[in-house]
Amino acid sequence: MPESPLSASPYELLGVPADADDAALRVAYRRALREAHPDTGGDAARFHAVQLAWTLVGTPEARARFDRGAGTTAPSRETWAPAAPRPRRDSRPQARSHGHPGGYDRERYLALIREWVGRGQELDDPYDPALVRAAPRDIRHVLADALAEEATARSLATLGIAYTVWHDVATDAAGPGLPPKLDHLVLGPTGLFAIQSEDWGGEVRFRRNELIGEGLDGERPFRALAARAKAVTRPAKVKPTALVVVVPDEHAAEPLELGGSIRGAATALVRRSRLVSAIREGIPGSPSLGGTDVMEVRSRLQAVIRFA
């Protein structure tokens, strides 16, 4: 199971509540295993997930460890807590980076999880795996997005000195109901990219130049991304050349899937492992920028960008 706050717990995979007794858990496991078995028309990936779920909660000892957040393959606190700074081992110049990736969503998560636990209640560790798993999906989604943004930022840093990256750019003027920030804005010789990092907990795909998927719950990511990008770039009198949504590798069927265009900007759904090469090569259908244009666009953006 992926180490994501939105990953289904073993209990969810087996279709039982977390407080089910051992007999109910065993019955649910056998039923889920039978339904998922490839020989009976099931799915091999789900069959494997059901087996893994049983190894985590199938015995009283394993179940107790998992419920404490200490399962052998369950996420640890360090998986979700902010990572400590690590010394660089690569001496090559990195992209110029500004802002705090994932910082806004980290603050939102902490506020929401404390509100959910209840005022006056002691909250020793907001990243405790058992607490995160028990939280409502909308709260877990905020944490998953913060982790996605941090992972994208680590990738973007490797683009090299020809690129400038801004994270968590404020977009207060984007309109009611839209997130007040743009996750990442990347400028380089291959274009100006507005990027949204996402983890919806499952696969998404294009339909009519917009994304669909079970985890979207009515969201229209590319329309919202276009509005946020416009709120940032319009005051600088520039336009993004591409709108990119980046997701965990297992959530996209193709490494890079093209949509159409919105307001002249090409749209693309990209696996995280493909993102850096996609930016260096340029998104098909989007114009590149000359060296002089890059410097001028950078100056214009620097004059107007604020951070969330």
mmCIF file of C-alpha atoms in Angstrom:
data_model
loop_
_atom_site.group_PDB
_atom_site.id
_atom_site.type_symbol
_atom_site.label_atom_id
_atom_site.label_comp_id
_atom_site.label_asym_id
_atom_site.label_seq_id
_atom_site.Cartn_x
_atom_site.Cartn_y
_atom_site.Cartn_z
ATOM 1 C CA MET A 1 0.000 0.000 0.000
ATOM 2 C CA PRO A 2 1.407 3.421 -0.932
ATOM 3 C CA GLU A 3 2.628 5.566 1.940
ATOM 4 C CA SER A 4 -0.004 8.249 1.515
ATOM 5 C CA PRO A 5 -2.486 9.650 4.035
ATOM 6 C CA LEU A 6 -5.191 8.802 1.487
ATOM 7 C CA SER A 7 -4.197 5.151 1.137
ATOM 8 C CA ALA A 8 -6.928 2.735 2.157
ATOM 9 C CA SER A 9 -6.300 1.158 5.539
ATOM 10 C CA PRO A 10 -6.304 -2.657 5.878
ATOM 11 C CA TYR A 11 -9.753 -2.391 7.435
ATOM 12 C CA GLU A 12 -11.061 -0.373 4.492
ATOM 13 C CA LEU A 13 -9.587 -2.867 2.031
ATOM 14 C CA LEU A 14 -11.269 -5.734 3.875
ATOM 15 C CA GLY A 15 -14.536 -3.828 4.201
ATOM 16 C CA VAL A 16 -14.867 -3.839 7.995
ATOM 17 C CA PRO A 17 -14.753 -1.119 10.678
ATOM 18 C CA ALA A 18 -11.533 -0.732 12.634
ATOM 19 C CA ASP A 19 -13.218 -2.107 15.770
ATOM 20 C CA ALA A 20 -14.458 -5.335 14.121
ATOM 21 C CA ASP A 21 -13.839 -8.440 16.193
ATOM 22 C CA ASP A 22 -11.401 -11.129 15.046
ATOM 23 C CA ALA A 23 -14.127 -13.423 13.692
ATOM 24 C CA ALA A 24 -15.661 -10.677 11.540
ATOM 25 C CA LEU A 25 -12.205 -9.711 10.314
ATOM 26 C CA ARG A 26 -11.464 -13.295 9.261
ATOM 27 C CA VAL A 27 -14.767 -13.626 7.395
ATOM 28 C CA ALA A 28 -14.171 -10.316 5.632
ATOM 29 C CA TYR A 29 -10.666 -11.387 4.601
ATOM 30 C CA ARG A 30 -11.894 -14.628 3.057
ATOM 31 C CA ARG A 31 -14.666 -12.825 1.197
ATOM 32 C CA ALA A 32 -12.324 -10.097 -0.078
ATOM 33 C CA LEU A 33 -9.732 -12.652 -1.130
ATOM 34 C CA ARG A 34 -12.327 -14.655 -3.062
ATOM 35 C CA GLU A 35 -13.722 -11.563 -4.798
ATOM 36 C CA ALA A 36 -10.273 -10.242 -5.728
ATOM 37 C CA HIS A 37 -8.770 -13.543 -6.929
ATOM 38 C CA PRO A 38 -7.796 -13.294 -10.630
ATOM 39 C CA ASP A 39 -9.116 -16.832 -11.253
ATOM 40 C CA THR A 40 -12.628 -15.668 -10.357
ATOM 41 C CA GLY A 41 -12.517 -12.478 -12.391
ATOM 42 C CA GLY A 42 -10.854 -10.302 -9.775
ATOM 43 C CA ASP A 43 -7.940 -7.897 -10.045
ATOM 44 C CA ALA A 44 -4.378 -9.048 -9.335
ATOM 45 C CA ALA A 45 -3.370 -5.743 -7.743
ATOM 46 C CA ARG A 46 -6.344 -5.781 -5.393
ATOM 47 C CA PHE A 47 -5.692 -9.456 -4.603
ATOM 48 C CA HIS A 48 -2.162 -8.538 -3.534
ATOM 49 C CA ALA A 49 -3.463 -5.569 -1.504
ATOM 50 C CA VAL A 50 -5.908 -7.829 0.355
ATOM 51 C CA GLN A 51 -3.105 -10.239 1.203
ATOM 52 C CA LEU A 52 -0.932 -7.388 2.453
ATOM 53 C CA ALA A 53 -3.815 -6.039 4.531
ATOM 54 C CA TRP A 54 -4.110 -9.425 6.233
ATOM 55 C CA THR A 55 -0.420 -9.482 7.111
ATOM 56 C CA LEU A 56 -0.914 -6.133 8.870
ATOM 57 C CA VAL A 57 -4.029 -6.982 10.906
ATOM 58 C CA GLY A 58 -4.571 -10.740 10.538
ATOM 59 C CA THR A 59 -3.207 -11.726 13.960
ATOM 60 C CA PRO A 60 -3.836 -10.061 17.327
ATOM 61 C CA GLU A 61 -0.138 -9.199 17.607
ATOM 62 C CA ALA A 62 0.127 -7.681 14.120
ATOM 63 C CA ARG A 63 -3.166 -5.846 14.575
ATOM 64 C CA ALA A 64 -2.040 -4.312 17.853
ATOM 65 C CA ARG A 65 1.187 -3.123 16.226
ATOM 66 C CA PHE A 66 -0.697 -1.641 13.284
ATOM 67 C CA ASP A 67 -3.252 0.118 15.504
ATOM 68 C CA ARG A 68 -0.365 1.713 17.393
ATOM 69 C CA GLY A 69 1.058 2.925 14.095
ATOM 70 C CA ALA A 70 3.967 0.496 14.279
ATOM 71 C CA GLY A 71 3.037 -2.051 11.602
ATOM 72 C CA THR A 72 6.036 -3.435 9.746
ATOM 73 C CA THR A 73 4.972 -1.938 6.398
ATOM 74 C CA ALA A 74 2.649 0.751 7.727
ATOM 75 C CA PRO A 75 3.704 4.364 7.348
ATOM 76 C CA SER A 76 5.833 5.719 10.170
ATOM 77 C CA ARG A 77 5.525 9.165 11.688
ATOM 78 C CA GLU A 78 8.648 10.196 9.769
ATOM 79 C CA THR A 79 6.829 9.427 6.511
ATOM 80 C CA TRP A 80 4.395 12.300 7.057
ATOM 81 C CA ALA A 81 6.140 14.691 9.438
ATOM 82 C CA PRO A 82 8.248 17.494 7.926
ATOM 83 C CA ALA A 83 11.614 16.128 6.871
ATOM 84 C CA ALA A 84 14.764 17.439 8.524
ATOM 85 C CA PRO A 85 17.174 19.292 6.202
ATOM 86 C CA ARG A 86 19.705 16.979 4.574
ATOM 87 C CA PRO A 87 23.176 17.922 3.331
ATOM 88 C CA ARG A 88 23.497 18.092 -0.440
ATOM 89 C CA ARG A 89 25.645 15.428 -2.043
ATOM 90 C CA ASP A 90 25.321 16.772 -5.586
ATOM 91 C CA SER A 91 27.610 19.707 -6.369
ATOM 92 C CA ARG A 92 25.823 20.635 -9.604
ATOM 93 C CA PRO A 93 23.983 24.002 -9.557
ATOM 94 C CA GLN A 94 20.320 23.672 -8.709
ATOM 95 C CA ALA A 95 17.354 25.659 -9.937
ATOM 96 C CA ARG A 96 16.745 28.999 -8.237
ATOM 97 C CA SER A 97 13.958 28.287 -5.764
ATOM 98 C CA HIS A 98 11.774 30.670 -3.792
ATOM 99 C CA GLY A 99 8.966 30.077 -1.309
ATOM 100 C CA HIS A 100 8.049 27.223 1.005
ATOM 101 C CA PRO A 101 6.626 24.186 -0.849
ATOM 102 C CA GLY A 102 3.814 22.542 1.073
ATOM 103 C CA GLY A 103 4.011 25.106 3.864
ATOM 104 C CA TYR A 104 0.502 26.502 3.415
ATOM 105 C CA ASP A 105 -1.078 23.033 3.392
ATOM 106 C CA ARG A 106 1.019 21.930 6.379
ATOM 107 C CA GLU A 107 -0.434 24.850 8.362
ATOM 108 C CA ARG A 108 -3.948 24.048 7.128
ATOM 109 C CA TYR A 109 -3.549 20.413 8.143
ATOM 110 C CA LEU A 110 -2.365 21.289 11.652
ATOM 111 C CA ALA A 111 -5.286 23.684 12.141
ATOM 112 C CA LEU A 112 -7.827 21.168 10.837
ATOM 113 C CA ILE A 113 -6.512 18.174 12.782
ATOM 114 C CA ARG A 114 -6.497 20.167 16.029
ATOM 115 C CA GLU A 115 -10.026 21.395 15.366
ATOM 116 C CA TRP A 116 -11.155 17.826 14.614
ATOM 117 C CA VAL A 117 -9.586 16.416 17.781
ATOM 118 C CA GLY A 118 -11.358 19.165 19.739
ATOM 119 C CA ARG A 119 -10.579 22.354 21.527
ATOM 120 C CA GLY A 120 -8.804 21.831 24.820
ATOM 121 C CA GLN A 121 -7.718 18.311 23.900
ATOM 122 C CA GLU A 122 -4.047 17.446 24.140
ATOM 123 C CA LEU A 123 -2.482 16.640 20.757
ATOM 124 C CA ASP A 124 0.977 15.226 21.371
ATOM 125 C CA ASP A 125 1.774 14.280 17.777
ATOM 126 C CA PRO A 126 -0.343 15.568 14.860
ATOM 127 C CA TYR A 127 1.473 13.144 12.521
ATOM 128 C CA ASP A 128 0.833 10.007 14.554
ATOM 129 C CA PRO A 129 -0.150 7.355 11.959
ATOM 130 C CA ALA A 130 -3.117 6.114 13.971
ATOM 131 C CA LEU A 131 -4.442 9.672 14.301
ATOM 132 C CA VAL A 132 -3.942 10.432 10.605
ATOM 133 C CA ARG A 133 -5.724 7.230 9.550
ATOM 134 C CA ALA A 134 -8.681 8.044 11.797
ATOM 135 C CA ALA A 135 -9.109 11.602 10.493
ATOM 136 C CA PRO A 136 -11.783 12.468 7.883
ATOM 137 C CA ARG A 137 -10.742 12.200 4.263
ATOM 138 C CA ASP A 138 -10.734 15.946 3.639
ATOM 139 C CA ILE A 139 -8.162 16.449 6.399
ATOM 140 C CA ARG A 140 -5.997 13.575 5.144
ATOM 141 C CA HIS A 141 -6.217 15.060 1.654
ATOM 142 C CA VAL A 142 -4.685 18.338 2.841
ATOM 143 C CA LEU A 143 -1.720 16.455 4.327
ATOM 144 C CA ALA A 144 -1.400 14.335 1.174
ATOM 145 C CA ASP A 145 -1.245 17.505 -0.922
ATOM 146 C CA ALA A 146 1.483 18.973 1.292
ATOM 147 C CA LEU A 147 3.536 15.808 0.857
ATOM 148 C CA ALA A 148 2.945 15.882 -2.910
ATOM 149 C CA GLU A 149 4.143 19.490 -3.133
ATOM 150 C CA GLU A 150 7.279 18.711 -1.141
ATOM 151 C CA ALA A 151 8.072 15.745 -3.393
ATOM 152 C CA THR A 152 7.570 17.863 -6.521
ATOM 153 C CA ALA A 153 9.822 20.590 -5.106
ATOM 154 C CA ARG A 154 12.639 18.095 -4.570
ATOM 155 C CA SER A 155 12.369 17.070 -8.218
ATOM 156 C CA LEU A 156 12.173 20.636 -9.547
ATOM 157 C CA ALA A 157 15.326 21.615 -7.666
ATOM 158 C CA THR A 158 17.301 19.323 -9.987
ATOM 159 C CA LEU A 159 16.297 21.258 -13.130
ATOM 160 C CA GLY A 160 19.489 23.282 -13.030
ATOM 161 C CA ILE A 161 20.470 26.923 -12.898
ATOM 162 C CA ALA A 162 18.653 27.801 -16.141
ATOM 163 C CA TYR A 163 15.328 27.461 -14.299
ATOM 164 C CA THR A 164 13.624 29.526 -11.601
ATOM 165 C CA VAL A 165 10.971 27.977 -9.362
ATOM 166 C CA TRP A 166 8.463 29.722 -7.093
ATOM 167 C CA HIS A 167 6.477 27.648 -4.563
ATOM 168 C CA ASP A 168 3.231 28.448 -2.736
ATOM 169 C CA VAL A 169 2.575 31.625 -4.704
ATOM 170 C CA ALA A 170 -0.350 33.640 -3.316
ATOM 171 C CA THR A 171 -3.362 33.936 -5.648
ATOM 172 C CA ASP A 172 -5.869 35.817 -3.501
ATOM 173 C CA ALA A 173 -7.487 37.280 -6.601
ATOM 174 C CA ALA A 174 -8.183 33.875 -8.192
ATOM 175 C CA GLY A 175 -11.839 33.971 -7.174
ATOM 176 C CA PRO A 176 -14.157 32.571 -4.497
ATOM 177 C CA GLY A 177 -13.914 28.855 -3.794
ATOM 178 C CA LEU A 178 -10.444 28.454 -5.307
ATOM 179 C CA PRO A 179 -7.334 27.656 -3.256
ATOM 180 C CA PRO A 180 -5.510 30.929 -2.472
ATOM 181 C CA LYS A 181 -2.221 29.764 -3.929
ATOM 182 C CA LEU A 182 -0.447 28.300 -6.925
ATOM 183 C CA ASP A 183 1.624 25.256 -5.922
ATOM 184 C CA HIS A 184 4.574 25.878 -8.262
ATOM 185 C CA LEU A 185 5.522 28.263 -11.044
ATOM 186 C CA VAL A 186 8.545 27.237 -13.136
ATOM 187 C CA LEU A 187 10.319 29.476 -15.653
ATOM 188 C CA GLY A 188 13.058 28.402 -18.035
ATOM 189 C CA PRO A 189 14.062 28.279 -21.691
ATOM 190 C CA THR A 190 11.362 25.672 -22.425
ATOM 191 C CA GLY A 191 8.514 27.824 -21.134
ATOM 192 C CA LEU A 192 6.547 29.103 -18.152
ATOM 193 C CA PHE A 193 4.830 26.235 -16.341
ATOM 194 C CA ALA A 194 2.016 26.525 -13.793
ATOM 195 C CA ILE A 195 2.067 23.281 -11.801
ATOM 196 C CA GLN A 196 -0.341 21.709 -9.348
ATOM 197 C CA SER A 197 0.905 18.812 -7.197
ATOM 198 C CA GLU A 198 -1.881 16.407 -6.256
ATOM 199 C CA ASP A 199 -2.671 13.138 -4.535
ATOM 200 C CA TRP A 200 -6.330 12.191 -4.867
ATOM 201 C CA GLY A 201 -5.724 8.685 -3.562
ATOM 202 C CA GLY A 202 -6.378 6.989 -6.904
ATOM 203 C CA GLU A 203 -5.994 7.096 -10.677
ATOM 204 C CA VAL A 204 -7.105 10.124 -12.683
ATOM 205 C CA ARG A 205 -7.309 10.619 -16.454
ATOM 206 C CA PHE A 206 -8.315 13.150 -19.092
ATOM 207 C CA ARG A 207 -11.807 13.580 -20.470
ATOM 208 C CA ARG A 208 -12.605 16.615 -22.624
ATOM 209 C CA ASN A 209 -9.565 18.556 -21.448
ATOM 210 C CA GLU A 210 -10.365 17.993 -17.767
ATOM 211 C CA LEU A 211 -9.470 15.296 -15.255
ATOM 212 C CA ILE A 212 -11.860 12.685 -13.945
ATOM 213 C CA GLY A 213 -11.419 10.086 -11.206
ATOM 214 C CA GLU A 214 -13.144 8.690 -8.134
ATOM 215 C CA GLY A 215 -11.183 10.892 -5.729
ATOM 216 C CA LEU A 216 -11.957 14.198 -7.473
ATOM 217 C CA ASP A 217 -15.409 14.704 -5.947
ATOM 218 C CA GLY A 218 -16.525 17.223 -8.556
ATOM 219 C CA GLU A 219 -13.223 19.134 -8.744
ATOM 220 C CA ARG A 220 -12.152 20.626 -12.075
ATOM 221 C CA PRO A 221 -8.381 20.818 -11.556
ATOM 222 C CA PHE A 222 -7.323 22.334 -14.867
ATOM 223 C CA ARG A 223 -9.960 25.046 -14.840
ATOM 224 C CA ALA A 224 -8.946 25.963 -11.277
ATOM 225 C CA LEU A 225 -5.236 25.811 -12.158
ATOM 226 C CA ALA A 226 -5.796 28.117 -15.134
ATOM 227 C CA ALA A 227 -7.587 30.644 -12.916
ATOM 228 C CA ARG A 228 -4.842 30.596 -10.285
ATOM 229 C CA ALA A 229 -2.116 30.881 -12.926
ATOM 230 C CA LYS A 230 -3.894 33.853 -14.506
ATOM 231 C CA ALA A 231 -4.124 35.592 -11.125
ATOM 232 C CA VAL A 232 -0.333 35.360 -10.793
ATOM 233 C CA THR A 233 0.823 36.011 -14.359
ATOM 234 C CA ARG A 234 -1.652 38.659 -15.513
ATOM 235 C CA PRO A 235 -0.274 41.428 -13.251
ATOM 236 C CA ALA A 236 3.173 40.646 -14.706
ATOM 237 C CA LYS A 237 1.728 40.872 -18.251
ATOM 238 C CA VAL A 238 2.929 37.369 -19.141
ATOM 239 C CA LYS A 239 1.122 34.138 -19.907
ATOM 240 C CA PRO A 240 1.881 30.545 -18.871
ATOM 241 C CA THR A 241 2.840 28.303 -21.752
ATOM 242 C CA ALA A 242 1.683 25.089 -20.041
ATOM 243 C CA LEU A 243 -0.607 23.965 -17.224
ATOM 244 C CA VAL A 244 0.635 20.777 -15.548
ATOM 245 C CA VAL A 245 -0.940 18.523 -12.932
ATOM 246 C CA VAL A 246 1.589 16.127 -11.410
ATOM 247 C CA VAL A 247 0.479 13.017 -9.513
ATOM 248 C CA PRO A 248 2.138 9.955 -7.958
ATOM 249 C CA ASP A 249 3.312 7.548 -10.638
ATOM 250 C CA GLU A 250 0.701 4.901 -9.823
ATOM 251 C CA HIS A 251 -2.138 7.411 -10.301
ATOM 252 C CA ALA A 252 -1.569 8.076 -14.025
ATOM 253 C CA ALA A 253 -1.842 5.472 -16.777
ATOM 254 C CA GLU A 254 0.817 7.188 -18.914
ATOM 255 C CA PRO A 255 4.035 9.003 -17.953
ATOM 256 C CA LEU A 256 2.792 12.092 -19.795
ATOM 257 C CA GLU A 257 -0.740 12.553 -21.091
ATOM 258 C CA LEU A 258 -1.690 15.631 -23.092
ATOM 259 C CA GLY A 259 -5.054 17.314 -22.985
ATOM 260 C CA GLY A 260 -5.812 20.314 -25.153
ATOM 261 C CA SER A 261 -5.206 23.931 -24.220
ATOM 262 C CA ILE A 262 -6.766 26.557 -21.965
ATOM 263 C CA ARG A 263 -6.288 30.220 -22.853
ATOM 264 C CA GLY A 264 -3.405 29.245 -25.110
ATOM 265 C CA ALA A 265 -1.593 27.130 -22.496
ATOM 266 C CA ALA A 266 -1.118 23.418 -23.190
ATOM 267 C CA THR A 267 -2.497 21.041 -20.538
ATOM 268 C CA ALA A 268 -0.686 17.905 -19.355
ATOM 269 C CA LEU A 269 -1.082 15.209 -16.710
ATOM 270 C CA VAL A 270 2.389 14.020 -15.671
ATOM 271 C CA ARG A 271 3.726 11.290 -13.437
ATOM 272 C CA ARG A 272 6.046 12.662 -10.776
ATOM 273 C CA SER A 273 9.028 10.647 -12.065
ATOM 274 C CA ARG A 274 8.524 12.158 -15.551
ATOM 275 C CA LEU A 275 8.120 15.787 -14.474
ATOM 276 C CA VAL A 276 11.725 17.016 -14.718
ATOM 277 C CA SER A 277 12.330 15.542 -18.157
ATOM 278 C CA ALA A 278 8.966 16.872 -19.357
ATOM 279 C CA ILE A 279 9.946 20.409 -18.338
ATOM 280 C CA ARG A 280 13.440 20.162 -19.807
ATOM 281 C CA GLU A 281 12.036 18.883 -23.106
ATOM 282 C CA GLY A 282 9.036 21.206 -23.068
ATOM 283 C CA ILE A 283 5.382 20.201 -23.153
ATOM 284 C CA PRO A 284 4.364 19.411 -26.757
ATOM 285 C CA GLY A 285 2.194 22.181 -28.115
ATOM 286 C CA SER A 286 3.593 24.880 -25.827
ATOM 287 C CA PRO A 287 6.035 27.563 -27.039
ATOM 288 C CA SER A 288 9.572 27.851 -25.694
ATOM 289 C CA LEU A 289 11.239 31.085 -24.584
ATOM 290 C CA GLY A 290 14.464 32.674 -25.756
ATOM 291 C CA GLY A 291 17.182 33.672 -23.305
ATOM 292 C CA THR A 292 16.303 37.359 -23.407
ATOM 293 C CA ASP A 293 12.604 36.575 -22.984
ATOM 294 C CA VAL A 294 13.338 34.413 -19.924
ATOM 295 C CA MET A 295 15.194 37.238 -18.194
ATOM 296 C CA GLU A 296 12.455 39.739 -18.957
ATOM 297 C CA VAL A 297 9.682 37.386 -17.806
ATOM 298 C CA ARG A 298 11.614 36.592 -14.620
ATOM 299 C CA SER A 299 11.968 40.292 -13.795
ATOM 300 C CA ARG A 300 8.266 40.891 -14.357
ATOM 301 C CA LEU A 301 7.264 37.946 -12.190
ATOM 302 C CA GLN A 302 9.672 38.837 -9.381
ATOM 303 C CA ALA A 303 8.042 42.255 -9.191
ATOM 304 C CA VAL A 304 4.548 40.894 -8.528
ATOM 305 C CA ILE A 305 4.892 37.476 -6.845
ATOM 306 C CA ARG A 306 3.869 37.146 -3.204
ATOM 307 C CA PHE A 307 3.865 33.971 -1.164
ATOM 308 C CA ALA A 308 1.007 32.283 0.668
#
